[in-house]
XYZ file of C-alpha atoms in Angstrom:
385
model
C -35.397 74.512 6.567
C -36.839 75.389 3.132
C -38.091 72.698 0.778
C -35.528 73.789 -1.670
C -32.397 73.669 1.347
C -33.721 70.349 1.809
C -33.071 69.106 -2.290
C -29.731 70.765 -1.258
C -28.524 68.587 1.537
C -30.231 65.562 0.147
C -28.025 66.714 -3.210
C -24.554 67.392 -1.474
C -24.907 64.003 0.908
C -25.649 62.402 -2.606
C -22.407 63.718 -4.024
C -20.150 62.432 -0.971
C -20.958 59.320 -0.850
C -20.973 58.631 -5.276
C -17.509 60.265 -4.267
C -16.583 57.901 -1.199
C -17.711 54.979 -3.396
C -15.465 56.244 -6.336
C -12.536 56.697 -3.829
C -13.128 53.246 -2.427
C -13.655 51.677 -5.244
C -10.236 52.931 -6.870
C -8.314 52.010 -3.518
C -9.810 47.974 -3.943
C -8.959 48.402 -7.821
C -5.431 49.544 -6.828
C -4.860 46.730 -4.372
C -6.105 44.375 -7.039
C -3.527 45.330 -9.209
C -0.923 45.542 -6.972
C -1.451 41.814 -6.244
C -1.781 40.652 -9.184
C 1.478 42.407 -10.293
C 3.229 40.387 -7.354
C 1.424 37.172 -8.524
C 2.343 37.927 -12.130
C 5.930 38.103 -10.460
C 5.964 35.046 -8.553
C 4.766 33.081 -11.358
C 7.669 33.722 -13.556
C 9.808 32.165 -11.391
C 7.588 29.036 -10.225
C 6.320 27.811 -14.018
C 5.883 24.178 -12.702
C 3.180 25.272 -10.498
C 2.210 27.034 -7.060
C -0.260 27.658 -4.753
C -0.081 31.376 -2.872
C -1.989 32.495 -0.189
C -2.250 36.118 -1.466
C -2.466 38.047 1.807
C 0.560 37.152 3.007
C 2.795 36.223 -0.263
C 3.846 32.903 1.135
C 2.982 29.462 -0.122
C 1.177 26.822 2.109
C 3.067 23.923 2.964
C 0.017 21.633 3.957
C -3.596 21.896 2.648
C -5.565 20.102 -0.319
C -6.078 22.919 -2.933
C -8.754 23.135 -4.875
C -9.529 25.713 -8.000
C -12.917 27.611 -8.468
C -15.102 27.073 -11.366
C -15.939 30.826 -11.716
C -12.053 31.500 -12.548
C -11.601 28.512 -15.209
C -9.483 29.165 -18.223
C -8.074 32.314 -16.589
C -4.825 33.018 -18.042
C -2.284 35.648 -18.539
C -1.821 38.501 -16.845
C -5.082 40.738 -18.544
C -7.297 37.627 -16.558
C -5.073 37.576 -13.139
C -6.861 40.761 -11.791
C -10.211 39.002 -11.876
C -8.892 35.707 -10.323
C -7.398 38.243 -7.498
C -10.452 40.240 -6.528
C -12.437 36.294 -6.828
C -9.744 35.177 -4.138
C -10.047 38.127 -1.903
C -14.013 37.557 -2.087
C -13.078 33.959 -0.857
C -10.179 32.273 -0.075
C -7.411 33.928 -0.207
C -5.150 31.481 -2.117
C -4.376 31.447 -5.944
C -2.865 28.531 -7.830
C -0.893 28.665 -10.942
C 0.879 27.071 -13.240
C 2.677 27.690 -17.119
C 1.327 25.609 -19.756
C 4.496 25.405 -21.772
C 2.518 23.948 -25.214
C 0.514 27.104 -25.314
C 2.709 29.464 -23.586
C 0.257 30.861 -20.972
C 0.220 30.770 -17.477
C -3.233 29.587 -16.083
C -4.071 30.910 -12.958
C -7.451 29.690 -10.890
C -8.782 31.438 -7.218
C -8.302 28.561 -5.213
C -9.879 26.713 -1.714
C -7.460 24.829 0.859
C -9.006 22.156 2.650
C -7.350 20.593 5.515
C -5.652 17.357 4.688
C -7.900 15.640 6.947
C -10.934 16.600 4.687
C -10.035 14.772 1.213
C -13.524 13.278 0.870
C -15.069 16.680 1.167
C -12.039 18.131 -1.050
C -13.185 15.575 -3.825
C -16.928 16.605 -3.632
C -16.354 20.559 -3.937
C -13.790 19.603 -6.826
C -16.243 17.841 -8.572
C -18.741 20.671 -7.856
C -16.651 23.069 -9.879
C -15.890 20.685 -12.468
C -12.469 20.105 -11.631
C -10.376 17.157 -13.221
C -8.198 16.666 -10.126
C -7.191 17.818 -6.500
C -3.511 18.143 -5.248
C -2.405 17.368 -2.136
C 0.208 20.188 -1.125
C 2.239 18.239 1.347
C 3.545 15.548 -0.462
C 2.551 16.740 -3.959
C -0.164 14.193 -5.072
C -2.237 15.234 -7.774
C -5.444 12.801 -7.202
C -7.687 12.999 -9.750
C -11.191 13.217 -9.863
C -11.666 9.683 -11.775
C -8.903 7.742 -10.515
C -8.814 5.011 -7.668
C -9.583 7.224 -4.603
C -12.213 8.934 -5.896
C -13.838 5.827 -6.568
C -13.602 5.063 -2.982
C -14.569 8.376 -1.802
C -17.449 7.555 -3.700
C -18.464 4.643 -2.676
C -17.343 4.878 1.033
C -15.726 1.722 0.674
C -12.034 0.232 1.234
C -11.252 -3.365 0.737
C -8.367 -4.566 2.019
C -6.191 -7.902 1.711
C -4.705 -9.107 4.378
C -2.824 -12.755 5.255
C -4.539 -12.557 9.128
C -1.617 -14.936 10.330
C 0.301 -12.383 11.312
C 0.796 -11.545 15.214
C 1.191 -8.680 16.201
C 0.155 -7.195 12.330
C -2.241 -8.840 11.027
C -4.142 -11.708 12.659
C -7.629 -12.997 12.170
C -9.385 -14.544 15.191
C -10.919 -18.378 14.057
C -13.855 -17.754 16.390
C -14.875 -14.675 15.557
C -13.277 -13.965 12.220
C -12.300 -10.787 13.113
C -8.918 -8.950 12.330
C -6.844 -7.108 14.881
C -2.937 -5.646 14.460
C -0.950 -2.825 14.033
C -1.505 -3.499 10.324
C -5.068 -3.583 10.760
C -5.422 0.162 12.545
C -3.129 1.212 9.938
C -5.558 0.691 7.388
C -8.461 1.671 9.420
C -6.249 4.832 9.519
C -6.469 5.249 6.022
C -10.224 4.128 5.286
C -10.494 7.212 8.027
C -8.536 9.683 5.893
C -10.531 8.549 2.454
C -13.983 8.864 4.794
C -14.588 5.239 3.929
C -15.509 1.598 5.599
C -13.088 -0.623 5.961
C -13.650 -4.242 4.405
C -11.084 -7.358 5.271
C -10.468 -10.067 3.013
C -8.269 -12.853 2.887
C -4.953 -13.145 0.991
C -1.943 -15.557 1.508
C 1.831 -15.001 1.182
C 1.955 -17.521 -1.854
C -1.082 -16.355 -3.849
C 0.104 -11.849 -2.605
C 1.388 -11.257 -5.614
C -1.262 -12.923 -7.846
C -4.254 -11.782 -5.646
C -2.415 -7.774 -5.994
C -2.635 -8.159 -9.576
C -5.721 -9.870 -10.015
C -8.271 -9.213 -12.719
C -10.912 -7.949 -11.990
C -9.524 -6.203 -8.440
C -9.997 -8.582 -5.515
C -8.694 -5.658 -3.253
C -7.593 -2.122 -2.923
C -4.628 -2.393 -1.607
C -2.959 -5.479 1.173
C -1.547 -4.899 4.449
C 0.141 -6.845 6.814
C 4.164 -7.864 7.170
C 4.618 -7.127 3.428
C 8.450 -6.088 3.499
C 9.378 -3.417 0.996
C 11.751 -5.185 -1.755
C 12.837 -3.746 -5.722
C 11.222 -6.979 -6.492
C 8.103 -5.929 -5.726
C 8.333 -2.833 -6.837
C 8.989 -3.860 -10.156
C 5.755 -5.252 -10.889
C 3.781 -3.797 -8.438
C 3.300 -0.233 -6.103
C 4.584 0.003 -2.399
C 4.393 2.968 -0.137
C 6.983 4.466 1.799
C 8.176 2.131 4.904
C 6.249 2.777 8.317
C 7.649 -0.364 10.168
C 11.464 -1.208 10.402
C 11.400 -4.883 10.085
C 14.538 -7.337 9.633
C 14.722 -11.486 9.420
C 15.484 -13.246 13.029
C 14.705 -16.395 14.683
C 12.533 -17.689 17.317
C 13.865 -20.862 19.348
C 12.794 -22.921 22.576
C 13.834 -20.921 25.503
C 16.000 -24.194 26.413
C 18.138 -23.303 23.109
C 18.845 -19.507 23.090
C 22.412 -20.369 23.923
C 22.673 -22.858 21.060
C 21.952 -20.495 18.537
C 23.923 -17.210 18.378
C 24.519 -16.972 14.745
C 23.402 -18.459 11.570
C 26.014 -20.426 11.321
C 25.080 -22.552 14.404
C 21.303 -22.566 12.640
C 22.742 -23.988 9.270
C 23.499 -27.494 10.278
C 21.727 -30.862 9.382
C 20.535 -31.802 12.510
C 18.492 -28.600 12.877
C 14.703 -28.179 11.745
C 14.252 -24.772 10.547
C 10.389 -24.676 9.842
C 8.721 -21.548 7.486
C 5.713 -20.643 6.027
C 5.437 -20.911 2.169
C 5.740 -18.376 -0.626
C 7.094 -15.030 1.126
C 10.211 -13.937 2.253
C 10.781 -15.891 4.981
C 10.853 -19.101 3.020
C 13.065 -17.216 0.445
C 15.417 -15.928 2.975
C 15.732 -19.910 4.642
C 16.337 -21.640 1.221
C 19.418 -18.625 0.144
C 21.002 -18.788 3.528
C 21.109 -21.815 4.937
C 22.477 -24.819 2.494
C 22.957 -27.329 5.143
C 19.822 -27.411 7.795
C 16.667 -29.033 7.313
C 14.021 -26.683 6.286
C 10.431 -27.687 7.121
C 7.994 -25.754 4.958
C 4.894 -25.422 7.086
C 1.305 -24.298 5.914
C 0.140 -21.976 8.157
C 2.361 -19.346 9.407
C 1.013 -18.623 12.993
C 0.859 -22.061 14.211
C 4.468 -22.433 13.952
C 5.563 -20.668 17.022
C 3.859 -23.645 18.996
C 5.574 -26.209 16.854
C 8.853 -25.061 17.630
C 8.191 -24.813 21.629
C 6.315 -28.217 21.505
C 9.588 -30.039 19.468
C 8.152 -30.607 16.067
C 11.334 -28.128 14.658
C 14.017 -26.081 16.209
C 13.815 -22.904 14.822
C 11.347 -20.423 12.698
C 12.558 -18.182 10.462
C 10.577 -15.178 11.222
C 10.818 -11.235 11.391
C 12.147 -8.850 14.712
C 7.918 -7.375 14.379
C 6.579 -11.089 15.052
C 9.352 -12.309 17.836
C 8.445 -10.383 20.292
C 4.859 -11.120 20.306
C 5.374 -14.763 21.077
C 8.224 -14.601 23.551
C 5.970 -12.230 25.360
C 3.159 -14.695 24.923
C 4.647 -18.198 25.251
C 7.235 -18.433 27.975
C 8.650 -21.811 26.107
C 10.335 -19.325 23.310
C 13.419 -17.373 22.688
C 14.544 -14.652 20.474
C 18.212 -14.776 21.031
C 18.798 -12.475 17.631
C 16.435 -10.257 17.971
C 19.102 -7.263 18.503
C 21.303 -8.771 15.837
C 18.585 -9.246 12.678
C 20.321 -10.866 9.531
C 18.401 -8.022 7.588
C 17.423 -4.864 7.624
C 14.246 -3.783 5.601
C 10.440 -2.054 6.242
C 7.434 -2.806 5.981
C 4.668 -1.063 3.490
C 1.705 -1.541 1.682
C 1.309 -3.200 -1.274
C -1.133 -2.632 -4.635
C -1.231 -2.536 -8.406
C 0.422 -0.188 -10.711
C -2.027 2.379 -11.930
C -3.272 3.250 -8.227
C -0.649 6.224 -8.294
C -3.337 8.324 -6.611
C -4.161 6.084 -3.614
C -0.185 5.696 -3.154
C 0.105 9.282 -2.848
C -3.098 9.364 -0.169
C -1.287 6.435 1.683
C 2.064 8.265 1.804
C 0.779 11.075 3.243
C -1.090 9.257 5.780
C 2.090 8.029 6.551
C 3.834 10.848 6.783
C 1.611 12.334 8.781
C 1.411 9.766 11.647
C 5.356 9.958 11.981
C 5.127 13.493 12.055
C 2.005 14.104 14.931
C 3.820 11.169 16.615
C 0.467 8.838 16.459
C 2.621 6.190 14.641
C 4.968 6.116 17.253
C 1.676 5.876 19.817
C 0.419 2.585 17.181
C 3.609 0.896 17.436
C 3.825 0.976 20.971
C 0.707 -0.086 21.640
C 1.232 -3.489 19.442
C 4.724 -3.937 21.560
C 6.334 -3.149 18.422
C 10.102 -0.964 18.395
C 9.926 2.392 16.738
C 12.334 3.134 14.395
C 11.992 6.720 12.604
């Protein structure tokens, strides 16, 4: 072959592939388009907001999304094809949303983390200059200088806790250490938010005081807090991950003397409670004629009653069971009949939105992969969802 044949074939293989390129280049611009004309679409009819994973059309039910710096202040449709091609480069997903004021739709190539992966969701969020990160599953938009972020941040979760509490919440006096359902359920949590988990002490008359307190004592408290409008008047609780309802423990001697509350309200019985939660509350409405004994410390009355000092506690269908499992001298004759019927949450301040929506989900979660069910069990505790 000539020198000049050569130039040729160097020339011609030259010309096929600028012409390849140009072909391939048009088929990715077309598919570009085409997907961004579907997006467009979709976000006509979804103005409050969406997140799309754009190879398939559908929208992710679970996932922490997260938008891309390099696709900021993209809106309308003359910016969607560039937040396209940016999500086929990457992720996959775009999230969008109308901002009515200006009358644009913003539109950002976003990354799903798994909701199992919040701390790390937080860091790349704050990495691209992000202001928040939304939870997809229950809808929590948690910003990026709120509550949890703060304990993302400082790998730290302090919780309140009564620790008088069998099986929920119960601090040892030898050791000082905490064990209960209510416990792992927070440990639970500190796990989602990648954080330590700190205990410290609250008590049912000071709850509502040390919730509130300023500056913050605690994050959030835990324990036999039963969900009430009262509370949530002043104050945040989750959703309910406990059914819970008011019931008595007796001597074992006296389960047939007390079937109803009616054979509880009389003079000659000592009912004995703890102060300042609903227990005491529930004694002083209900019964008008028996002697209520108000009684310090709430997990030292089980004893009382089986050693003669009162008749009956006023106590919950989670704590029963522990004793009469524990203490052969008790009865719960009730315990299938409760007077109530209520659950049992968490408890913090207004303004911790954020950390309400992280706790929710944790929730939610655990009822759904059945490890709630698995918690409960373990503490002899009935499920009820």
């Amino acid at each position: 072959m000539t020198n000049q044949e050569k130039c040729f074939l160097i020339l011609a293989v030259a010309i096929l592939s600028l012409t390849s390129c140009s072909h391939n280049n048009d088929s990715e611009n077309n598919k570009v388009k085409s997907i961004s004309e579907k997006v467009w679409t979709f976000s006509q009819a979804h103005p409050d907001g969406f997140t799309l994973d754009i190879r398939t059309m559908t929208e992710p039910t679970e996932g922490i999304a997260v938008s891309y710096a390099a696709t900021q202040n993209s809106h309308s449709r003359e910016s969607l094809d560039k937040v396209v091609r940016h999500a086929l480069e990457h992720d996959g997903y775009v999230g969008g949303w109308l901002n009515s004021d200006e009358g644009l739709y913003y539109f950002d190539s976003t990354r799903l983390f798994p909701e199992d992966q919040l701390p790390e969701a937080i860091r790349f969020g704050k990495a691209n200059g992000q202001h928040s990160v939304f939870i997809l599953s229950n809808y929590t938009d948690v910003p990026l200088d709120g509550k949890v972020a703060d304990i993302v941040e400082h790998s730290r979760l302090v919780v309140g806790t009564t620790g008088d509490y069998r099986p929920l919440s119960y601090k040892e006096p030898e050791t000082g250490q905490y064990w209960g359902f209510g416990i792992e359920m927070a440990e639970n949590i500190a796990q989602r938010l990648g954080a330590s988990v700190e205990f410290t002490a609250t008590s049912w008359p000071t709850l509502t005081a040390d919730v509130t307190a300023t500056p913050q004592t605690f994050d959030f408290a835990i324990g036999g807090i039963t969900i009430t409008d009262a509370r949530k008047e002043t104050m945040l609780m989750s959703d309910g991950y406990l059914g819970n309802g008011k019931t008595i423990l007796c001597r074992a001697e006296d389960a047939n003397r007390f079937r109803s509350l009616k054979d509880i309200d009389r003079p000659e019985v000592r009912v004995m409670v703890n102060p300042g939660g609903l227990n005491e509350k529930f004694a002083h409405d209900s019964l008008t004629n028996a002697t209520i004994i108000v009684y310090n410390r709430n997990e030292e009355i089980p004893s009382k009653v089986a050693e003669g000092e009162a008749d009956v506690m006023i106590t919950e269908i989670t704590e029963a069971p522990y004793y009469v499992q524990t203490d052969s001298r008790l009865a719960a004759p009730l315990i299938n009949k409760p007077f109530t019927h209520g659950e049992i949450g968490v408890l913090m301040r207004k303004g911790q939105e954020d950390l309400l929506g992280v706790i929710n989900n944790v929730i939610q979660q655990m009822k759904a992969d059945g490890s709630l069910r698995k918690l409960q069990e373990k503490n002899g505790l009935v499920y009820a969802y």
